[in-house]
Amino acid sequence: MDKQAITNLLKKMSTKEKIYQLVQLAGGFYSEDEAVVTGPKEKLGISDEAIANVGSILNVRGAEETRALQKNYLAKSDAKIPLLFMADIINGYDTIFPIPLGQGATWNPELIKAAAAVAAEEAAVSGIHVTFSPMVDLVRDPRWGRVMESTGEDTYLNSVYAQSFVEGYQGEMIVGKNVAACVKHFAAYGAPEGGREYNTVDMSERNMREYYLPAYQAALKAGAKMVMTSFNTVDGIPATGNKWLNQDVLRKEWGFEGILISDYAAIKELEDHGIAEDAEQAAKLALEASVDIDMMTSVYAKNLEKIVVKDSEMAKLLDQSVLRILELKNELGLFENPYRGADTEKAKAVILSKDNRKLARKVVSESLVLLKNQEVLPLKSTQKIALIGPYATSPFLSGSWSFSLKTERTVTLEQAFSEVLPAENLLVAPGCLTVEPELIEASFGQYFPAEKTLFDEEGELVKALEAARKSDVVVMAIGEHYLQSGEGGSRGELTLPRVQQKLISAIKALGKPMVGVVFSGRPLELKAELPLFDSLLTVWFPGTEGGHGIADVVFGKVNPSGKLSMSFPYSVGQVPVHYNEFNTGRPLTESGHSKRFTSRYTDMPNKPLFPFGFGLSYTTFSYCDFKLSETQLVPGDKITATVEVTNSGKIAGTETVQLYIRDLVGSIVRPVKELKGFQKIFLQPKETRKVSFEITEEMLRFYTRELTYQSESGEFTVFIGSNSEVAKGINFILCK
Ligand code: BGC
Ligand code: BGC
């Protein structure tokens, strides 16, 4: 359709038809089974007429199902405007990639783009039109369970990945290959007080603009078609009813013309926040904030009509929202072909294909971060290996947000190890449950896994000890339960579950070399485990090809190269702990005051256990001959920073060379370091490569005292190194 045809269509629509376009319901409402439908329908209090005419549906899966739904819908709906199907394709559709925090550790934007393209194709052939991804919320607090969905704590790195995800999903918007991206959660959802899910977010506008907003903006610059609001407050006003955030910043300042969708039930929650006294006021606040789609409530469906008949300004807003929805449907070609890419045959060929699995395996191996290695890794297939711990055999390797939980398609560690080792060299024993049974019962509710009843605690421990005794080396596959992270997965403690701590101590007492393979949806507190293990590898929730990707690294087929994109705290008491902090007036190391009166803890270090950018390799890299081409920079010109990096070890490996800059004096306080660039290089043993970065005035801009985005003349320090704790820098002056 051309633009005029869309406008004409809008003119012909009744007010009710328009309003229904703004409503999104879950696929369950369209089941054939009356019993499945009635419960949710009553809970939501939504009419059959609304259900028959909604504009979009979320989280249905499969080409057959989406096609059938669309067909039925078009037969029954009045306006016959095709449905949009949206879904949470967070880290893959059926081929599940590592959780985004793991993808963040690859420092490989091209690889992440390729992974997103695979997810998009699997989704597109299944009839999905929009993915609720990327989630680009900046995160500094690992207590929050959703850090797993983010790529980490850094504004620059998150922005780079935001672009990769969007470009991967949307590509050229080819039917059967691409889907539209919905960036979320706008805004600052990643900073809830105390790390507690859905809690208050309160930060200065400066902090938000400087650190939190750029990644959303990067996703939009890359062309993301949609934005999702967040659940939290922003300066006292919930994001979903926040006119300043959505109208002034998102639409007017950034020029976003696409669809803004509420998060799940977030419009209704304006009442619980205490900003709307009833559903009608909630509807009004959300529409005024230009929220186009009401996800999973009846607030718009039941209240907008009253509002728009009274108020012509609101009627205009309604029209604008409908137009945005129709435009996306048109852009996707749904008016010509409402089934778009949905194709059962193609789905069979594409989903979980050999190539997709191969890529997933590669992403896994690049996402692993080697935290410690006292030369136990890599292992050899000639060694007798005891694979112990709850993740030894678990197929729950995909994290809580994977769209598909096809555990039978997931490669477990046991499976992958058995492909490498002769049978007599592999001894497997889980040894304990993932978490203590009381915890499962208390906090996981409906997700209560069956493992509890099947377990003989003492017997399993005996088997694990036996296996360890017979082995040359123990690999302990440990970590938090996958339901301890993700949405609603906040934790007050970041340690390993107690049952696993007990298992580790029991095995440690045998004195065998121990390798820890740690699964998690967040940075865990590992200070107690660090001295117990000879080698420690953090593997996130790695997804479908988890076992293979981990085995590739453990047995040295792949040399690990992952680097943390989020600090691992020494203790939860330091949280939030992030590399780009302020110096304070009394920095620990440079202050003239006695140590007592400096910015520090009396009972623990200031530094995290493992800093941002950190990750080891089976080889070593040395940095030398670091220099700047000039000592002065003028706008429009550039300085080149160079360093020579040598693989000083015995095997080939990949290093991520990181560029950080510090602005020494500003009109507002500037961080001690900010990531400004990185390059991932592969070096043969003894090979040296000159790595250079260009530094321009644009890279030095920030929100100044007046909240204008610009650079300020003065002195800067440049650092190049292998993680954020690189200490030696060189200065230059910016002259404007
Ligand atoms: C989450 C979103 C998600 C939505 C739809 C919400 O609970 O916060 O991230 O996209 O549900 O499933
Ligand atoms: C303390 C103040 C105190 C001042 C003079 C400072 O170190 O922060 O509270 O009044 O010393 O003793």
Short mmCIF file of N, CA, C and O and ligand atoms in Angstrom, two decimals, residues 24 58-59 87-88 90 132-133 135 146 149 184-185 189 197-198 228-229 231 262-264 295 401 487, ligand 1:
data_model
loop_
_atom_site.label_atom_id
_atom_site.label_comp_id
_atom_site.label_asym_id
_atom_site.label_seq_id
_atom_site.Cartn_x
_atom_site.Cartn_y
_atom_site.Cartn_z
N GLN A 24 -2.69 -5.41 22.56
CA GLN A 24 -1.94 -6.64 22.30
C GLN A 24 -2.27 -7.69 23.36
O GLN A 24 -2.24 -7.42 24.55
N LEU A 58 1.21 -11.55 21.18
CA LEU A 58 2.59 -11.83 21.58
C LEU A 58 2.80 -13.30 21.95
O LEU A 58 1.89 -13.97 22.40
N ASN A 59 4.04 -13.69 21.71
CA ASN A 59 4.55 -14.97 22.15
C ASN A 59 3.75 -16.21 21.72
O ASN A 59 3.47 -17.09 22.53
N ALA A 87 7.36 -11.39 19.63
CA ALA A 87 7.81 -12.41 20.59
C ALA A 87 9.16 -12.05 21.18
O ALA A 87 9.91 -11.26 20.61
N ASP A 88 9.44 -12.67 22.31
CA ASP A 88 10.71 -12.45 23.00
C ASP A 88 11.79 -13.38 22.45
O ASP A 88 12.03 -14.45 23.00
N ILE A 90 15.10 -13.40 22.59
CA ILE A 90 16.14 -12.66 23.31
C ILE A 90 17.54 -13.15 22.93
O ILE A 90 18.41 -12.37 22.61
N PHE A 132 11.10 -8.67 20.71
CA PHE A 132 11.26 -7.74 21.83
C PHE A 132 12.72 -7.76 22.26
O PHE A 132 13.07 -8.18 23.36
N SER A 133 13.58 -7.35 21.39
CA SER A 133 15.01 -7.35 21.64
C SER A 133 15.62 -6.33 20.68
O SER A 133 15.04 -6.11 19.61
N MET A 135 17.59 -5.85 24.45
CA MET A 135 17.45 -5.23 25.75
C MET A 135 18.79 -4.56 25.99
O MET A 135 19.81 -5.23 26.04
N ARG A 146 17.92 -9.46 35.81
CA ARG A 146 17.88 -9.23 34.37
C ARG A 146 19.20 -8.74 33.80
O ARG A 146 19.27 -8.41 32.62
N GLU A 149 20.16 -10.30 30.59
CA GLU A 149 19.62 -9.89 29.29
C GLU A 149 20.35 -8.71 28.69
O GLU A 149 20.04 -8.28 27.58
N LYS A 184 14.46 -2.21 24.19
CA LYS A 184 13.81 -2.07 25.48
C LYS A 184 14.86 -1.99 26.58
O LYS A 184 16.03 -2.27 26.30
N HIS A 185 14.51 -1.67 27.82
CA HIS A 185 13.21 -1.17 28.29
C HIS A 185 13.43 0.29 28.57
O HIS A 185 14.28 0.61 29.41
N TYR A 189 15.79 0.92 33.17
CA TYR A 189 15.25 -0.20 33.95
C TYR A 189 16.36 -0.94 34.69
O TYR A 189 16.12 -1.59 35.71
N GLU A 197 13.89 -6.36 41.72
CA GLU A 197 13.08 -6.31 40.50
C GLU A 197 11.91 -5.33 40.62
O GLU A 197 11.23 -5.29 41.64
N TYR A 198 11.70 -4.56 39.59
CA TYR A 198 10.59 -3.60 39.43
C TYR A 198 10.68 -2.43 40.41
O TYR A 198 9.75 -1.65 40.55
N MET A 228 10.14 -0.35 23.61
CA MET A 228 9.26 -0.79 24.70
C MET A 228 9.54 0.05 25.94
O MET A 228 10.70 0.31 26.27
N THR A 229 8.50 0.46 26.62
CA THR A 229 8.69 1.24 27.86
C THR A 229 9.18 0.30 28.96
O THR A 229 9.08 -0.92 28.85
N PHE A 231 9.20 -0.72 33.28
CA PHE A 231 8.26 -0.78 34.40
C PHE A 231 8.52 0.30 35.46
O PHE A 231 7.64 0.63 36.24
N SER A 262 3.95 -0.61 25.48
CA SER A 262 4.15 -0.68 26.94
C SER A 262 4.80 -2.02 27.25
O SER A 262 4.68 -2.96 26.46
N ASP A 263 5.46 -2.13 28.38
CA ASP A 263 5.85 -3.46 28.81
C ASP A 263 4.58 -4.15 29.36
O ASP A 263 3.53 -3.52 29.52
N TYR A 264 4.72 -5.43 29.63
CA TYR A 264 3.60 -6.30 30.00
C TYR A 264 2.79 -5.71 31.16
O TYR A 264 3.31 -5.60 32.28
N MET A 295 0.20 -3.58 26.10
CA MET A 295 0.47 -5.02 26.13
C MET A 295 -0.25 -5.67 27.31
O MET A 295 0.02 -5.36 28.46
N TRP A 401 15.27 -16.83 29.72
CA TRP A 401 14.52 -16.11 28.70
C TRP A 401 14.51 -16.78 27.34
O TRP A 401 14.06 -16.19 26.37
N GLU A 487 13.90 -12.33 34.56
CA GLU A 487 12.88 -11.46 35.15
C GLU A 487 12.38 -12.05 36.46
O GLU A 487 12.09 -13.24 36.56
C1 BGC B 1 9.21 -8.25 30.12
C2 BGC B 1 9.61 -7.85 28.73
C3 BGC B 1 9.01 -8.80 27.72
C4 BGC B 1 7.51 -8.83 27.91
C5 BGC B 1 6.78 -9.71 26.93
C6 BGC B 1 7.73 -8.50 30.26
O1 BGC B 1 7.44 -9.07 31.48
O2 BGC B 1 9.63 -7.24 31.02
O3 BGC B 1 11.01 -7.81 28.62
O4 BGC B 1 9.34 -8.41 26.42
O5 BGC B 1 7.24 -9.29 29.22
O6 BGC B 1 6.99 -11.05 27.17
#
